[in-house]
PDB file of C-alpha atoms in Angstrom:
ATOM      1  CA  UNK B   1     -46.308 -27.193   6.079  1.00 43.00           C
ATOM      2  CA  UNK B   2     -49.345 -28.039   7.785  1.00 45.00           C
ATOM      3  CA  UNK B   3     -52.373 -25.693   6.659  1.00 48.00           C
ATOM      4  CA  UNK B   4     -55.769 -25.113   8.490  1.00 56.00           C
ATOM      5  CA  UNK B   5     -58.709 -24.241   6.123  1.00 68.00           C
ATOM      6  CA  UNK B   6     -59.827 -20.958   5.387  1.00 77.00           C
ATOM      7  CA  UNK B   7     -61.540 -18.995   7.921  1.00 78.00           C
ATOM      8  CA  UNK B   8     -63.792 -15.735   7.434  1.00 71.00           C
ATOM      9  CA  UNK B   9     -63.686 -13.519   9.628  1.00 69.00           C
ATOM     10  CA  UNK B  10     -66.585 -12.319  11.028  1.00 61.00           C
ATOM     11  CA  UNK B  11     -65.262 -10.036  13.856  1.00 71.00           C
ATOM     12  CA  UNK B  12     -63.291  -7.181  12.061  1.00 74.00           C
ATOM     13  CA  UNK B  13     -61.978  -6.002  15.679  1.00 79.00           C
ATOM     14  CA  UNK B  14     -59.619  -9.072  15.573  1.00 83.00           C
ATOM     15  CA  UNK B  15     -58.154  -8.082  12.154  1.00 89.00           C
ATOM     16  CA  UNK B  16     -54.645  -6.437  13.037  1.00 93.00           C
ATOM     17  CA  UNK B  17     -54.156  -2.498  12.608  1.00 95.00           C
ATOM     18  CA  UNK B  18     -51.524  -2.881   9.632  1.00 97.00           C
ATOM     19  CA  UNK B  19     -51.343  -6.045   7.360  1.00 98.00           C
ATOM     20  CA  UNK B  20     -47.993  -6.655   5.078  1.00 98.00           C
ATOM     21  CA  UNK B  21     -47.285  -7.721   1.507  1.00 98.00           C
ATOM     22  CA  UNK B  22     -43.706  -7.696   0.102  1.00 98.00           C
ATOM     23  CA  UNK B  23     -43.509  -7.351  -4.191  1.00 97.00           C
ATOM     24  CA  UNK B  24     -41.129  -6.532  -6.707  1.00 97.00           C
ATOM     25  CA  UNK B  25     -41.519  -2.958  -7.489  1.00 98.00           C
ATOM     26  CA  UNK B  26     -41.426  -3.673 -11.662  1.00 97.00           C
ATOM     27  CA  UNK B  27     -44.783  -6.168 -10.774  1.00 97.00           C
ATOM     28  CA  UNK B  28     -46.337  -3.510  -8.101  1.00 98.00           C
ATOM     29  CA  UNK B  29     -46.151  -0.502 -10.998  1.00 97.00           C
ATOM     30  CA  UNK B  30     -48.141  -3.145 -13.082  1.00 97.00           C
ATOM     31  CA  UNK B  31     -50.633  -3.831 -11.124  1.00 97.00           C
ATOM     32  CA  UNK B  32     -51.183  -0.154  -9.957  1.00 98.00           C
ATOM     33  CA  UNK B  33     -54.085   1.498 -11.801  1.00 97.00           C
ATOM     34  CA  UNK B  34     -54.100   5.260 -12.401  1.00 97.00           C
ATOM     35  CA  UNK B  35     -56.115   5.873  -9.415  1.00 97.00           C
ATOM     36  CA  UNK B  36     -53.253   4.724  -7.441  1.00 97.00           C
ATOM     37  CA  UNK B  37     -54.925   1.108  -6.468  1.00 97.00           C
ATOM     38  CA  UNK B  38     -53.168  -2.063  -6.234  1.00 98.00           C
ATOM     39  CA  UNK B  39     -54.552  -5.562  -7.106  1.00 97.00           C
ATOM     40  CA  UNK B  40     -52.464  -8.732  -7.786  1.00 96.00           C
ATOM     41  CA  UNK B  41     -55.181 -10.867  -7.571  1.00 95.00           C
ATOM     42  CA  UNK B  42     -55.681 -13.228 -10.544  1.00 94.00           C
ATOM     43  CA  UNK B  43     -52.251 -12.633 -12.018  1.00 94.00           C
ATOM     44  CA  UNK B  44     -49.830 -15.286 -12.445  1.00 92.00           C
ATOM     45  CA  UNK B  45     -46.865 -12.545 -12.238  1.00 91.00           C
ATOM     46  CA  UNK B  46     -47.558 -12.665  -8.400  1.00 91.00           C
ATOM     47  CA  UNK B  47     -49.841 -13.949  -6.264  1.00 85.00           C
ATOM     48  CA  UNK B  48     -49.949 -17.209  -6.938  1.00 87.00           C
ATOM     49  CA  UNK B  49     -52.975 -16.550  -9.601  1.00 91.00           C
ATOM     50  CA  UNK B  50     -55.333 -16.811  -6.718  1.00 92.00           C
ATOM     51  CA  UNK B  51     -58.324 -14.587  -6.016  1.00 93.00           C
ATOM     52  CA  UNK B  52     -57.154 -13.008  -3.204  1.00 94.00           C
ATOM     53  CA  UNK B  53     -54.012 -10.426  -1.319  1.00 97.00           C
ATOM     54  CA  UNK B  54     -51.377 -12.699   0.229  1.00 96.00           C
ATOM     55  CA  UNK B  55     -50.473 -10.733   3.577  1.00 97.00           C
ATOM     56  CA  UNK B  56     -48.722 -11.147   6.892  1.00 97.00           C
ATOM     57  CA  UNK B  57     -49.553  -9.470  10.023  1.00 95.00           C
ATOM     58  CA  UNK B  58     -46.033  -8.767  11.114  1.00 97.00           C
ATOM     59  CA  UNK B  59     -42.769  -7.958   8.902  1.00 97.00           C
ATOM     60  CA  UNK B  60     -40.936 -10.110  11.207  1.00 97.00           C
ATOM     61  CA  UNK B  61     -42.874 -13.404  10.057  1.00 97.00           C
ATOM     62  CA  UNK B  62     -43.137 -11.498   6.582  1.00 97.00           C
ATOM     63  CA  UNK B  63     -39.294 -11.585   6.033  1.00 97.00           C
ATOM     64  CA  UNK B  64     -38.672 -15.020   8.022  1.00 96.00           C
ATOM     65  CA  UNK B  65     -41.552 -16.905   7.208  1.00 94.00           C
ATOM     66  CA  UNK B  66     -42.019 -16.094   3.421  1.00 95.00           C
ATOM     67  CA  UNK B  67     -39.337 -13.745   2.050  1.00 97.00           C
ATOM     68  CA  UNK B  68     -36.197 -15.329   2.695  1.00 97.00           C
ATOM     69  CA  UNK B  69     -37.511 -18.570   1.856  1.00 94.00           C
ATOM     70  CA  UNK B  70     -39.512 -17.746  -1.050  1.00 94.00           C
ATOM     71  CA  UNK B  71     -38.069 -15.063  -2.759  1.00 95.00           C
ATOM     72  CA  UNK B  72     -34.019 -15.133  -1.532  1.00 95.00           C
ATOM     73  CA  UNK B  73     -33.441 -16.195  -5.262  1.00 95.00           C
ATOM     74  CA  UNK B  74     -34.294 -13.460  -6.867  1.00 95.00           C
ATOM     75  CA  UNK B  75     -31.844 -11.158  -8.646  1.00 97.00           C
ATOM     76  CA  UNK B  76     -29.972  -9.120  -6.153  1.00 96.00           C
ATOM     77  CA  UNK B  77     -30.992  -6.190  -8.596  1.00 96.00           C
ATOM     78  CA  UNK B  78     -34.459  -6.749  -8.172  1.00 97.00           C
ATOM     79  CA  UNK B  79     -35.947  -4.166  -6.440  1.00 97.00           C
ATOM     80  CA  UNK B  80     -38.926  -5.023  -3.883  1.00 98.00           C
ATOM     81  CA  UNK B  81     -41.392  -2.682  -2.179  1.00 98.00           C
ATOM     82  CA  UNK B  82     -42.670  -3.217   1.011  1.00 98.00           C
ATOM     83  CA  UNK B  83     -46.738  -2.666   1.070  1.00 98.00           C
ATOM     84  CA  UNK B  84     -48.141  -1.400   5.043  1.00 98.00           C
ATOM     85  CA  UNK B  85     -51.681  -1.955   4.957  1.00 98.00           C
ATOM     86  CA  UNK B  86     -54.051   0.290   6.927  1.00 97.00           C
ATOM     87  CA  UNK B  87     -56.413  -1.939   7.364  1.00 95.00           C
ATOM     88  CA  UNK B  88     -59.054   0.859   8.735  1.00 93.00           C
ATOM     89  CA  UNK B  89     -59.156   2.035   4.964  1.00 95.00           C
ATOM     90  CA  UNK B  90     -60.571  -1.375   3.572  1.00 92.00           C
ATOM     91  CA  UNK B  91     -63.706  -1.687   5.244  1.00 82.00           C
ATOM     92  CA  UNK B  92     -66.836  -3.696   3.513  1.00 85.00           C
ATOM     93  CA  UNK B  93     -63.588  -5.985   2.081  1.00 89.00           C
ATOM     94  CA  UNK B  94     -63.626  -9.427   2.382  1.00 90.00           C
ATOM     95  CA  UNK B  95     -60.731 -10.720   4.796  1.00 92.00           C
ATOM     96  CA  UNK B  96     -60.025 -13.868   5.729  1.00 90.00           C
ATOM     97  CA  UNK B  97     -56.551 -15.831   7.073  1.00 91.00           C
ATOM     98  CA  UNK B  98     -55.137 -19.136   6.611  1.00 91.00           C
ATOM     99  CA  UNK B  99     -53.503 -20.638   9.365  1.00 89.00           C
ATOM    100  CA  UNK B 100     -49.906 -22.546   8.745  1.00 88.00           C
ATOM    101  CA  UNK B 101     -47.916 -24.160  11.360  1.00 88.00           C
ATOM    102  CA  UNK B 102     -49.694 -22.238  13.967  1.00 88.00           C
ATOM    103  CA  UNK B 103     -49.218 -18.437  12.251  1.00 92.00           C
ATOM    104  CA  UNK B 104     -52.144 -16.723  10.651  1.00 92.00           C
ATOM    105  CA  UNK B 105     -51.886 -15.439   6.899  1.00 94.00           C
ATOM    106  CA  UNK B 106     -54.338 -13.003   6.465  1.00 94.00           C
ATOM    107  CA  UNK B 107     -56.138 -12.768   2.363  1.00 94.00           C
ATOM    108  CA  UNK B 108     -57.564  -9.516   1.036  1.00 95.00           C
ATOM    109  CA  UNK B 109     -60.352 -10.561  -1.254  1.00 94.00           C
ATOM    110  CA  UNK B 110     -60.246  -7.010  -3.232  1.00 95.00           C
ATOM    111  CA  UNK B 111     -58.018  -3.923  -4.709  1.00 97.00           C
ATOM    112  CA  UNK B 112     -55.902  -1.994  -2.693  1.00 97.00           C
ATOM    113  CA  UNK B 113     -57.094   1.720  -2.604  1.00 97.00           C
ATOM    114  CA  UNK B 114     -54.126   3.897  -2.669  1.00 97.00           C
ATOM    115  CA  UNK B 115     -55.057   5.752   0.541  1.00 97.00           C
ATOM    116  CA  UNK B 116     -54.655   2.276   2.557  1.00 97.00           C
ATOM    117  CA  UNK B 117     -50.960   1.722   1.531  1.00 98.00           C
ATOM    118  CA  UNK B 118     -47.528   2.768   2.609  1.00 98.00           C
ATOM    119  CA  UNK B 119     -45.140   2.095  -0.183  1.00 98.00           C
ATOM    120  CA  UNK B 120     -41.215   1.651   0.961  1.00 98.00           C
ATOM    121  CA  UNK B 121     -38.180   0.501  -1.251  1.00 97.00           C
ATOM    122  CA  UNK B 122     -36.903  -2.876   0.341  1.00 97.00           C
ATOM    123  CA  UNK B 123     -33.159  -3.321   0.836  1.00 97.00           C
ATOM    124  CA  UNK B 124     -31.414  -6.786   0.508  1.00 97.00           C
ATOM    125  CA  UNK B 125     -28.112  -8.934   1.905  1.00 97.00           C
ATOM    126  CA  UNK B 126     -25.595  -9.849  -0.291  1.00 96.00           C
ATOM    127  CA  UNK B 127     -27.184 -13.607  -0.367  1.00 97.00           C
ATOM    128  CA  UNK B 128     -30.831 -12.537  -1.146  1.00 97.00           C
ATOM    129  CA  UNK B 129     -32.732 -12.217   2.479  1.00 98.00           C
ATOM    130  CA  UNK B 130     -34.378  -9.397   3.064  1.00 98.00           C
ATOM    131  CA  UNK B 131     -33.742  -5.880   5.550  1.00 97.00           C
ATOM    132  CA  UNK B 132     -37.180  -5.302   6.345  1.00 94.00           C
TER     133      UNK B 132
END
């Protein structure tokens, strides 16, 4: 995997209307305060204990790209949730991407306020990928 550094963005016009993160339900109640906010960031549970949101800007690269490679292994009883990020409702947020093998991953440097999110329930295939 071939990764390009980590770019700012300075132009929040070319961030995409709706970013993506995919979780297991059990670690997105955890990390869901009682105002409704989500933040992974710094846990080793998820998120690679890294400062930042891991997100996609599609589903399609979401499931092929990271899901079904990364996370196929998991318990077919695990239940996932499927984050859609408004990205309209996390302004004055820091947002940057990574760029791997040509596809931009896009990092969200804070919390997740509740009214930027769209929760769904995931569904898996009997070997692990994803339905998203």
């Amino acid at each position: 995997m071939r990764l390009n550094s980590e770019n700012k963005i300075i132009d929040f016009k070319s961030v995409p209307k709706q970013l993506y993160h995919l979780v297991p339900q059990d670690i997105f109640f955890k990390f869901t305060d009682k105002k409704g906010s989500y933040d992974c960031r710094n846990k080793s549970e998820w998120g690679m204990n890294e400062s930042f949101i891991h997100t996609s800007n599609t589903k399609k690269i979401l499931k092929e790209r990271v899901a079904d490679g990364k996370w196929r292994g998991y318990p077919l009883d695990t239940n996932f949730v499927l984050l859609k990020i408004n990205t309209s409702k996390i302004k004055n947020v820091k947002i940057t991407y990574a760029e791997y093998n040509g596809i931009k991953y896009y990092h969200i440097w804070s919390a997740l306020p509740k009214n930027s999110i769209m929760v769904s329930k995931v569904t898996r295939n009997k070997d692990g990928t994803f339905r998203l």
